[in-house]
PDB file of C-alpha atoms and ligand atoms in Angstrom:
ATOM      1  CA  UNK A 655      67.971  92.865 136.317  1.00  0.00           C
ATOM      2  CA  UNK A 656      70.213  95.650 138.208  1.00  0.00           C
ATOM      3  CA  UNK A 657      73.834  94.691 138.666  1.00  0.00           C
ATOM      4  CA  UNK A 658      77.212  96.031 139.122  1.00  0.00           C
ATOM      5  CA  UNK A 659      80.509  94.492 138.037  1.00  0.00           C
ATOM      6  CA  UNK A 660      83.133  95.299 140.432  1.00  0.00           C
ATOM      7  CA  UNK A 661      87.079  94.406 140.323  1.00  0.00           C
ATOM      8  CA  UNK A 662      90.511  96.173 139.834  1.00  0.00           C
ATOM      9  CA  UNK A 663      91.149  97.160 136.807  1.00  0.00           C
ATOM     10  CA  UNK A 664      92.014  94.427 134.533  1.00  0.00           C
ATOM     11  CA  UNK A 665      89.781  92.005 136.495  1.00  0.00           C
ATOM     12  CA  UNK A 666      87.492  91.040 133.500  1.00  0.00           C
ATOM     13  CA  UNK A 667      84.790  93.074 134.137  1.00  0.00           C
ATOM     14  CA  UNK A 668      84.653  94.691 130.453  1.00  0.00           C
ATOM     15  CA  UNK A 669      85.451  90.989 128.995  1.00  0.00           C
ATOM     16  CA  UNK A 670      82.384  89.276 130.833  1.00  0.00           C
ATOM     17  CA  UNK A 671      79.843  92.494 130.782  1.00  0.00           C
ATOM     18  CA  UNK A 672      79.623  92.097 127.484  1.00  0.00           C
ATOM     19  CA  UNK A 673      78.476  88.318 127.973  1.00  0.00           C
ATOM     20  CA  UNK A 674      75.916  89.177 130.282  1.00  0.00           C
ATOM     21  CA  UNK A 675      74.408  92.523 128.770  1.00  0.00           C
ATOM     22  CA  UNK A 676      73.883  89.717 125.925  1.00  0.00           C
ATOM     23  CA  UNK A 677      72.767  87.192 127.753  1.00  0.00           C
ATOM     24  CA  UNK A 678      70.294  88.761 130.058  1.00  0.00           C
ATOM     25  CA  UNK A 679      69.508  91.448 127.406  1.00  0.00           C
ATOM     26  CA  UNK A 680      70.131  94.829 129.459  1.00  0.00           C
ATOM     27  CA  UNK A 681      72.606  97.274 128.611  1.00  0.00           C
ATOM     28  CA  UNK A 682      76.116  97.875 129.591  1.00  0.00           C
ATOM     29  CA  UNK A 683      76.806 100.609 130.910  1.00  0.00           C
ATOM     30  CA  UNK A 684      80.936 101.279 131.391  1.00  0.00           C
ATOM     31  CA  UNK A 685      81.393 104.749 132.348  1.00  0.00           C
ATOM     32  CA  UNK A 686      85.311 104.344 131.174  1.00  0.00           C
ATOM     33  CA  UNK A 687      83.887 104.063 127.896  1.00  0.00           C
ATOM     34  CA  UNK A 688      81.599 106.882 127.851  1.00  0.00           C
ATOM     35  CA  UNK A 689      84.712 108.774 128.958  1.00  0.00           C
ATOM     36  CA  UNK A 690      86.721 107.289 125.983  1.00  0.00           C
ATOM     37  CA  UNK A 691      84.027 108.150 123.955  1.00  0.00           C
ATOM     38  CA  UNK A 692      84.136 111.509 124.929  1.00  0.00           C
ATOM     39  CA  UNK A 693      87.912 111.721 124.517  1.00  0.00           C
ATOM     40  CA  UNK A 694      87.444 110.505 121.129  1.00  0.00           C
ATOM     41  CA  UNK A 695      84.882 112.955 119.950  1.00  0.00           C
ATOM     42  CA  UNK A 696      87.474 115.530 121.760  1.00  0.00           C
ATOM     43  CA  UNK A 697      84.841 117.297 123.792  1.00  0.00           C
ATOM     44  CA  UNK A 698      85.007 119.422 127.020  1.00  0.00           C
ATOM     45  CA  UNK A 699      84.065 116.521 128.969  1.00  0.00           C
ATOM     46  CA  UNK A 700      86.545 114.219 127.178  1.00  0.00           C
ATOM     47  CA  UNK A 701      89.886 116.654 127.396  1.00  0.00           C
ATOM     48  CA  UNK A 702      88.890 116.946 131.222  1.00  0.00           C
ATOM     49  CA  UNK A 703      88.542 113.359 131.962  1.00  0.00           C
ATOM     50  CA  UNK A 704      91.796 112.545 129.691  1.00  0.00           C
ATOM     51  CA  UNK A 705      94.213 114.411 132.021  1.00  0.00           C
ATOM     52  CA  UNK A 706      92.680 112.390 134.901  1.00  0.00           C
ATOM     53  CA  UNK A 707      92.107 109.024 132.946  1.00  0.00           C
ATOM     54  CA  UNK A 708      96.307 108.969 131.740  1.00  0.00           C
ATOM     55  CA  UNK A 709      97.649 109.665 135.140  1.00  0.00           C
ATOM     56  CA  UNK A 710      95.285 107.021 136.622  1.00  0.00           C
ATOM     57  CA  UNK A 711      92.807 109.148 139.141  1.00  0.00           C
ATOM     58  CA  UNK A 712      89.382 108.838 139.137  1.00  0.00           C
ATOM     59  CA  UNK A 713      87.176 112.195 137.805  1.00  0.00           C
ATOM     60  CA  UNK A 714      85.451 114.424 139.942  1.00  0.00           C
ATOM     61  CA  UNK A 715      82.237 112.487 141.440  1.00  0.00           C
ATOM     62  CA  UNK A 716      79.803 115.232 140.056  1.00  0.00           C
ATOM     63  CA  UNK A 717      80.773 114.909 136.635  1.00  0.00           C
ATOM     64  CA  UNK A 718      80.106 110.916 137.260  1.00  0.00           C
ATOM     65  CA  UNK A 719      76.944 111.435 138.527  1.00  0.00           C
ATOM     66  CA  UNK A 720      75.698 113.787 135.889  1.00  0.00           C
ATOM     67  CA  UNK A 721      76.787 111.020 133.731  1.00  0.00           C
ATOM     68  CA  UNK A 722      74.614 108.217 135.490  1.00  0.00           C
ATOM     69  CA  UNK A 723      71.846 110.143 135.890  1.00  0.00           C
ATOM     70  CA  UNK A 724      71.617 111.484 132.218  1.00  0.00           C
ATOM     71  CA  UNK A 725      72.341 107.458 131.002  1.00  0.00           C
ATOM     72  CA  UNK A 726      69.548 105.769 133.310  1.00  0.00           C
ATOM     73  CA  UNK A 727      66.939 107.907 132.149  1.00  0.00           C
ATOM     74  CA  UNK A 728      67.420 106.049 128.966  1.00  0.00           C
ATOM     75  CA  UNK A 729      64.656 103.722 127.559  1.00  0.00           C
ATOM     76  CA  UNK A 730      66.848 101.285 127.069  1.00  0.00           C
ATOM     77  CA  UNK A 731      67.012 101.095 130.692  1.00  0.00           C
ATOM     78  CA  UNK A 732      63.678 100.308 131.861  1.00  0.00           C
ATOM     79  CA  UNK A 733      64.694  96.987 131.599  1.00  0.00           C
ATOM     80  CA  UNK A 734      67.564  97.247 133.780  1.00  0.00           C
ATOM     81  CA  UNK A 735      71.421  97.260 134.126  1.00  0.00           C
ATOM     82  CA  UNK A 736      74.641  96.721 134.311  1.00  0.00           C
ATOM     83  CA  UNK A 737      77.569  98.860 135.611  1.00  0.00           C
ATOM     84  CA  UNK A 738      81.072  98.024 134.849  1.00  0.00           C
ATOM     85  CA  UNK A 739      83.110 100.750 136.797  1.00  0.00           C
ATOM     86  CA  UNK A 740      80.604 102.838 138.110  1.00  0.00           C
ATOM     87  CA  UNK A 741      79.991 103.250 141.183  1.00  0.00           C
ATOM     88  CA  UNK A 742      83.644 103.447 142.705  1.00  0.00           C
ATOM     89  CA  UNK A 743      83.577 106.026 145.634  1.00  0.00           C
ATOM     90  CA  UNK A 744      80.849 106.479 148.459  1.00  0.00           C
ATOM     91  CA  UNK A 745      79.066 109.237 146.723  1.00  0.00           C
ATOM     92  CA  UNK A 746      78.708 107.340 144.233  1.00  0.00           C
ATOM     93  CA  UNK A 747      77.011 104.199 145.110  1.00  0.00           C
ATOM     94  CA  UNK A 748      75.164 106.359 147.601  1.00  0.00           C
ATOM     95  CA  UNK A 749      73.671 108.291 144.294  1.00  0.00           C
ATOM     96  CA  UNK A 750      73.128 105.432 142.739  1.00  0.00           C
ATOM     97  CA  UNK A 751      70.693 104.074 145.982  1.00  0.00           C
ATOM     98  CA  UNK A 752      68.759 106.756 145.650  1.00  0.00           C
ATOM     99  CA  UNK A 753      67.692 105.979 142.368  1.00  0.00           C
ATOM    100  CA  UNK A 754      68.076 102.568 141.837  1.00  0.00           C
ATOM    101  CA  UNK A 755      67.544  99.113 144.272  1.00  0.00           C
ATOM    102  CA  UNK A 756      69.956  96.644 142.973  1.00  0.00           C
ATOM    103  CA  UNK A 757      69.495  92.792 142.821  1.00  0.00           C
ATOM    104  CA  UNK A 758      73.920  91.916 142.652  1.00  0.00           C
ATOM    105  CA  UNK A 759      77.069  93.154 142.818  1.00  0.00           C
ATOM    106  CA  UNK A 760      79.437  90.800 141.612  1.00  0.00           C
ATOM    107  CA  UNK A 761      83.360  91.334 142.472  1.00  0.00           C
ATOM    108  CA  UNK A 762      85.793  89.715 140.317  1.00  0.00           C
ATOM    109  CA  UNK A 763      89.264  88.994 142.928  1.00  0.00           C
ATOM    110  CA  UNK A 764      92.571  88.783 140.483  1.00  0.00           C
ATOM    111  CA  UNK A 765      95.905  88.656 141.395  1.00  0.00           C
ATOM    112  CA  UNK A 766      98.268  91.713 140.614  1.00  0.00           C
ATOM    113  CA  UNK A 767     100.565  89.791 138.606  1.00  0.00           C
ATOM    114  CA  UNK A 768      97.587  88.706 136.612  1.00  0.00           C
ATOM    115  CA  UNK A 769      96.672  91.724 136.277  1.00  0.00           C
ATOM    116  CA  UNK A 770      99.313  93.098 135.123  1.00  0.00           C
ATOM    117  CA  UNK A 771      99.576  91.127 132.077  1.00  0.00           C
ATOM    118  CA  UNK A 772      96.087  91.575 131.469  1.00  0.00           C
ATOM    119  CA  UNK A 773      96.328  94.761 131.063  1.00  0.00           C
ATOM    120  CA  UNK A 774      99.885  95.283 129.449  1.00  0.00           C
ATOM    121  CA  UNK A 775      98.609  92.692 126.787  1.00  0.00           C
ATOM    122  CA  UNK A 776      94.967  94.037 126.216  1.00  0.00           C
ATOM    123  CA  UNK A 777      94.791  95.491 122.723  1.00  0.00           C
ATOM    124  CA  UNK A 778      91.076  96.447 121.714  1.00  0.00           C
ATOM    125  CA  UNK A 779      89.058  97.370 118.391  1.00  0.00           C
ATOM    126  CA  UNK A 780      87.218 100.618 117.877  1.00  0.00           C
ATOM    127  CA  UNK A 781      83.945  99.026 118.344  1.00  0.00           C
ATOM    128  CA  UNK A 782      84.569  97.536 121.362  1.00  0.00           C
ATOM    129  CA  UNK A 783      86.113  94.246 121.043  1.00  0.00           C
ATOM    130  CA  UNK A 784      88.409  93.210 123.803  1.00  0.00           C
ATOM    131  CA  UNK A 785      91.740  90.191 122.613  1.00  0.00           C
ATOM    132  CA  UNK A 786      95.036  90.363 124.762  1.00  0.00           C
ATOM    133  CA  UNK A 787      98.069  89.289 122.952  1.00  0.00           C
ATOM    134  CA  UNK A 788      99.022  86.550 125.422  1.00  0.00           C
ATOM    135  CA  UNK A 789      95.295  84.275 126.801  1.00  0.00           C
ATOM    136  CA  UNK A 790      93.370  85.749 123.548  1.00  0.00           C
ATOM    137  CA  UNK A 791      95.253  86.943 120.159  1.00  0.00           C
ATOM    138  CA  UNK A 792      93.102  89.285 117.680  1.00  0.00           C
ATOM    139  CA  UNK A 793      93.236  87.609 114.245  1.00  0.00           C
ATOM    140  CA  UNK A 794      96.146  89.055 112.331  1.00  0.00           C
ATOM    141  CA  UNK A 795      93.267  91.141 110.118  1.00  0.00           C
ATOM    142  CA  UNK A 796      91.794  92.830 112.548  1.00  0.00           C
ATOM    143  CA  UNK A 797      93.154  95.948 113.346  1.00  0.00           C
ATOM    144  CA  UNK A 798      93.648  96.354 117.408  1.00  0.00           C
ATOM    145  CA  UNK A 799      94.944  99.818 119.393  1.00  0.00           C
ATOM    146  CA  UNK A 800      96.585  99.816 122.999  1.00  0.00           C
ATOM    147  CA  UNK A 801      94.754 102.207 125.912  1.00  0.00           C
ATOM    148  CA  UNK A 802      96.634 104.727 126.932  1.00  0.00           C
ATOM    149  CA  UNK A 803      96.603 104.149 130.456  1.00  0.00           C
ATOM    150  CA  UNK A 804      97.806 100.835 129.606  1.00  0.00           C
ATOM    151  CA  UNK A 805     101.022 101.005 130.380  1.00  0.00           C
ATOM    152  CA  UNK A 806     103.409 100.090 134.113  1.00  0.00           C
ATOM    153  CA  UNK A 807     103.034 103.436 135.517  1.00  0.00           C
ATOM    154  CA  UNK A 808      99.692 104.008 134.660  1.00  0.00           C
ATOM    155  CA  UNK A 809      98.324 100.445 135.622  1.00  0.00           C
ATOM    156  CA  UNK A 810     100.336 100.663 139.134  1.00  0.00           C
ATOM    157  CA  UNK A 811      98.188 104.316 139.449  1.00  0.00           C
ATOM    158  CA  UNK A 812      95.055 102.869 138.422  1.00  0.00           C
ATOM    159  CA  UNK A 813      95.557  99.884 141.255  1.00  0.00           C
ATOM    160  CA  UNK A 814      96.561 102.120 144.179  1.00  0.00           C
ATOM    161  CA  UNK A 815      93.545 103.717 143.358  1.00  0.00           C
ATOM    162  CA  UNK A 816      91.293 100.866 143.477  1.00  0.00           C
ATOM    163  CA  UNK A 817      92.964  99.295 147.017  1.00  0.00           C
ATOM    164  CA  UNK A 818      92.584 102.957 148.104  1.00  0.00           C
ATOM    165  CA  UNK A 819      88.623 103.183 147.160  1.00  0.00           C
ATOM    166  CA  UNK A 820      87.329  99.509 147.065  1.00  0.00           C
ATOM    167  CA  UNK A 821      87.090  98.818 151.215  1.00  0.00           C
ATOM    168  CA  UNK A 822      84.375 101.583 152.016  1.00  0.00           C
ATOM    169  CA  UNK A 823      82.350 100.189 148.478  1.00  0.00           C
ATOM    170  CA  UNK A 824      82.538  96.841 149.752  1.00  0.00           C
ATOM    171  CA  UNK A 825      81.132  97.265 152.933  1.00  0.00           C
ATOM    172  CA  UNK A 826      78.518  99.552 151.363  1.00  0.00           C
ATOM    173  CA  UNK A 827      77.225  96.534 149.819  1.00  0.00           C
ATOM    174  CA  UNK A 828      77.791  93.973 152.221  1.00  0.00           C
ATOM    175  CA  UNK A 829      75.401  95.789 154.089  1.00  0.00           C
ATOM    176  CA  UNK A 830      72.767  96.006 151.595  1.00  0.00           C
ATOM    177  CA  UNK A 831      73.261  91.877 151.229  1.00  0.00           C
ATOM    178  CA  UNK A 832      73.473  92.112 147.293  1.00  0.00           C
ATOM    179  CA  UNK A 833      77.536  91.680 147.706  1.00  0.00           C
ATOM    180  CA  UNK A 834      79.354  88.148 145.629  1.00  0.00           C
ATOM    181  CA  UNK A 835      83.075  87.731 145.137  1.00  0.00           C
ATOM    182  CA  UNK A 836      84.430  85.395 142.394  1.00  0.00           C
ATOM    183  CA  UNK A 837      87.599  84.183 141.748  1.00  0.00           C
ATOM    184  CA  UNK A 838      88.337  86.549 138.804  1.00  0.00           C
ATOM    185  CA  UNK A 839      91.885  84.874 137.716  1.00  0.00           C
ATOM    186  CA  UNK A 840      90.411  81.902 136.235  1.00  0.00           C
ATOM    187  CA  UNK A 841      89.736  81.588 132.251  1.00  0.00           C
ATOM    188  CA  UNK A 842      87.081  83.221 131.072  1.00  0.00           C
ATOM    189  CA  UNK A 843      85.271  80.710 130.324  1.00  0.00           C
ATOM    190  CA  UNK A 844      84.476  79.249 133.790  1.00  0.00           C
ATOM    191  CA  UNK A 845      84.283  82.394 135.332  1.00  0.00           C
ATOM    192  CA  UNK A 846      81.181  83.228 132.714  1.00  0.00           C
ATOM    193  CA  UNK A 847      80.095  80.390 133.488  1.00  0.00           C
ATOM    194  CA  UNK A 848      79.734  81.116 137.501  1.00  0.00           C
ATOM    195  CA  UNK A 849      78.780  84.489 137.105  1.00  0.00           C
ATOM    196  CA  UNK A 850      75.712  82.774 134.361  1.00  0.00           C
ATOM    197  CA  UNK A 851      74.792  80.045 137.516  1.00  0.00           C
ATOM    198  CA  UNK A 852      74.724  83.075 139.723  1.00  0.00           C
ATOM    199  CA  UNK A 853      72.332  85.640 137.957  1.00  0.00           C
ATOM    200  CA  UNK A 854      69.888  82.545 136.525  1.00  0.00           C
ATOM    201  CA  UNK A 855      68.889  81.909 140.406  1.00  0.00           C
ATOM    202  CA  UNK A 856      68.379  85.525 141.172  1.00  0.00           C
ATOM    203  CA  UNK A 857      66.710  85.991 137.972  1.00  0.00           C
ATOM    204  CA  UNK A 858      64.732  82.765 138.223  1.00  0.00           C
ATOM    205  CA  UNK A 859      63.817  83.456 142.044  1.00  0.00           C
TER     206      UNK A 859
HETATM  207  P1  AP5 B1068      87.752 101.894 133.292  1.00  0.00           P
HETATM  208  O1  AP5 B1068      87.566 101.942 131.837  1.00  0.00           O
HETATM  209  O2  AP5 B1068      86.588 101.515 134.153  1.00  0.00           O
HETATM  210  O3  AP5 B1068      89.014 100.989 133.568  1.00  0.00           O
HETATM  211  P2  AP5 B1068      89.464 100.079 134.774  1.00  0.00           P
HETATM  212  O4  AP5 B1068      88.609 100.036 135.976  1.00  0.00           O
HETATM  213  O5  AP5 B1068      90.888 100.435 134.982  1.00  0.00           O
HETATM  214  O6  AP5 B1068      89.226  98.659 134.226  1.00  0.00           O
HETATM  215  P3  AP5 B1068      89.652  98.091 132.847  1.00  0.00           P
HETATM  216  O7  AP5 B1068      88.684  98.452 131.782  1.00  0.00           O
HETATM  217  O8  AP5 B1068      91.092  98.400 132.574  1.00  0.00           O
HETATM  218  O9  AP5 B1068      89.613  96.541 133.212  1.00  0.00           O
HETATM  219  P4  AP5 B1068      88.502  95.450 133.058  1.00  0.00           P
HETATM  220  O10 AP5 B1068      88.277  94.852 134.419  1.00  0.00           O
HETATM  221  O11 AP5 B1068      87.294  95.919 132.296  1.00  0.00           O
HETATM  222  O12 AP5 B1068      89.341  94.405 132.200  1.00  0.00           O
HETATM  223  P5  AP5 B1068      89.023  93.702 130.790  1.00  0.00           P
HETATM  224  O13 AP5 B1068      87.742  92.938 130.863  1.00  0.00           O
HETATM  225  O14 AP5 B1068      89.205  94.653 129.660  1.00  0.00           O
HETATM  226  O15 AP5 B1068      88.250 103.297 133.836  1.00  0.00           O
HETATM  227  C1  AP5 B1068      89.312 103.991 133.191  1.00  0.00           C
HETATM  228  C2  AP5 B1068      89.475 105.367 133.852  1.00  0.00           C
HETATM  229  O16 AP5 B1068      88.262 106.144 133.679  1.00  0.00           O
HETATM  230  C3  AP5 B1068      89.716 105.362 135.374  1.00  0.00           C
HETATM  231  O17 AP5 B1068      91.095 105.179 135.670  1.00  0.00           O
HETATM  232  C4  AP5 B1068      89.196 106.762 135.744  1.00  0.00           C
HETATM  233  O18 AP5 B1068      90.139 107.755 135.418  1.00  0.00           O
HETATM  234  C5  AP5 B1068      87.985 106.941 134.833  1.00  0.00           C
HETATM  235  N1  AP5 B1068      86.707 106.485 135.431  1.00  0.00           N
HETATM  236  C6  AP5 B1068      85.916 105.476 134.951  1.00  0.00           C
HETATM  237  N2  AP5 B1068      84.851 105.303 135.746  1.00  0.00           N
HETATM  238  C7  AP5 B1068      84.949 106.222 136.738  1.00  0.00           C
HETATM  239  C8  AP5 B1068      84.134 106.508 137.867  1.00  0.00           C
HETATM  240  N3  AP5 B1068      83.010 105.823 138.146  1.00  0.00           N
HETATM  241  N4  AP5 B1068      84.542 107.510 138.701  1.00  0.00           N
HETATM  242  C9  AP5 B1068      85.659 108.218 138.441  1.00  0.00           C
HETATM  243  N5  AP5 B1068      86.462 107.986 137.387  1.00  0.00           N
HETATM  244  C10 AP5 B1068      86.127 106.990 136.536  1.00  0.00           C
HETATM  245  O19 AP5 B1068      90.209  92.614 130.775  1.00  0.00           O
HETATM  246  C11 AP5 B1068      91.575  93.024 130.689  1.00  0.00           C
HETATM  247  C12 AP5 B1068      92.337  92.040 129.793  1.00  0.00           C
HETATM  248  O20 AP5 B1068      92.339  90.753 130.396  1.00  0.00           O
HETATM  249  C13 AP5 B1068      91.729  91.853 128.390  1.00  0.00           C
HETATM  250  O21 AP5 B1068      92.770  91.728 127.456  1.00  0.00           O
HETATM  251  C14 AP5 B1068      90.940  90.531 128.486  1.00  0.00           C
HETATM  252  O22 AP5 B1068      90.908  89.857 127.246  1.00  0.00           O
HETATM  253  C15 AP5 B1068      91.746  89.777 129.531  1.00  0.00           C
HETATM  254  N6  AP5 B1068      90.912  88.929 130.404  1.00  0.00           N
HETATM  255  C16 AP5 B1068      89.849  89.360 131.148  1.00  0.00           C
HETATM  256  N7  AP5 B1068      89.348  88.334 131.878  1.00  0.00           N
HETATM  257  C17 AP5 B1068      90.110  87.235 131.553  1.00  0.00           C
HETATM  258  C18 AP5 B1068      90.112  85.887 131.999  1.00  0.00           C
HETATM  259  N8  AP5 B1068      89.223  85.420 132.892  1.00  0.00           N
HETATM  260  N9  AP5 B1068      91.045  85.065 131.511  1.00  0.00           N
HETATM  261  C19 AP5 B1068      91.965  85.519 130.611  1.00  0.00           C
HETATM  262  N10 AP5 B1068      92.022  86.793 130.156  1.00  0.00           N
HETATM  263  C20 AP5 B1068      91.103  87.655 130.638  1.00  0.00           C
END
């Protein structure tokens, strides 16, 4: 199965990838975590996309692409995929046809004032785990950190970008027919459960 997550962030789209790349057995592939990754290891590529990932833009689309390209060559991928942030410009997704035909593209619609406290209250582990301090405490033993473009300013960049780039994407894949929205500000657990219903028919068709 090929599929793309789409929403602003702090639409879910981390929280329910993970359900799915379990579910359906493909892997996730978030490029903001390959960047984070990056930044962690404190490479080239990760001090470059750090002074674009705190202020809220989005990197260069070449250094994206080399990053897709590189990841989907991967065995793990000959089973298929699923993008969570990637594509999110025109050259982008238009890279990613090349390559690629893909059977959904599922966008999670949320509120700003949802997302807001989505994101203000996310606090992850370093392996990935995703709680928020308000729908989802961590337990008080495990240790959590706070993103760093997870703060007001930040968050209000982040959003102008996304109202600024999501449009053009949309109709991209409207076109194609693979586009679904969802009503992303609903608990987790039904919206799982929708976005489950959804890929069972197009994987059982
Ligand atoms: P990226 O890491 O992709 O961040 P983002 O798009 O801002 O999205 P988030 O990860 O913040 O939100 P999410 O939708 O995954 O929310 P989550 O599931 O965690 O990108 C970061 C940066 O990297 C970009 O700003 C850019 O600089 C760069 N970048 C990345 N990709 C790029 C690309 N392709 N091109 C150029 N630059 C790129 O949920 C948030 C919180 O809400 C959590 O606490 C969760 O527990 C809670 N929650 C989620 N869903 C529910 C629900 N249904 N009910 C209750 N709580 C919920």
């Amino acid at each position: 199965m090929k599929i793309i997550i789409m929403g602003a962030p702090g639409a879910g789209k981390g929280t329910h990838a993970r359900d799915i790349s379990e579910k359906y057995d493909i892997p996730h592939i978030s490029t903001g975590d390959i960047l984070r990754e990056e930044v962690h290891k404190g490479t080239e590529l990760g001090k470059t996309a750090k002074t674009y990932m705190d202020s809220g833009r989005l990197l260069p689309d070449d250094i994206i692409i080399e990053i897709i390209n590189k990841r989907i060559r991967e065995d793990d991928c000959k089973k298929g995929y699923l993008f969570d942030g990637f594509p999110r410009t025109i050259a982008q997704a238009e890279m990613l046809d090349k390559v690629t035909d893909l059977e959904a593209v599922i966008y999670l619609r949320c509120s700003d004032d949802i997302i807001i406290k989505r994101l203000t209250g996310r606090r992850m582990t370093t392996d990935g785990k995703i709680y928020n301090i308000y729908f989802d405490p961590p337990p008080e033993d495990v240790e959590v950190y706070q993103r760093d473009d997870d703060n007001e300013e930040t968050i209000k960049e982040r959003l102008k970008v996304f109202y600024d780039t999501f449009g053009p994407l949309m109709d991209f894949y409207k076109k194609k027919g693979v586009f679904s929205e969802l009503k992303g500000d609903d608990r987790r657990e039904i919206v799982i459960k929708i976005i489950f219903q959804m890929l069972d028919a197009i994987a059982g068709a």
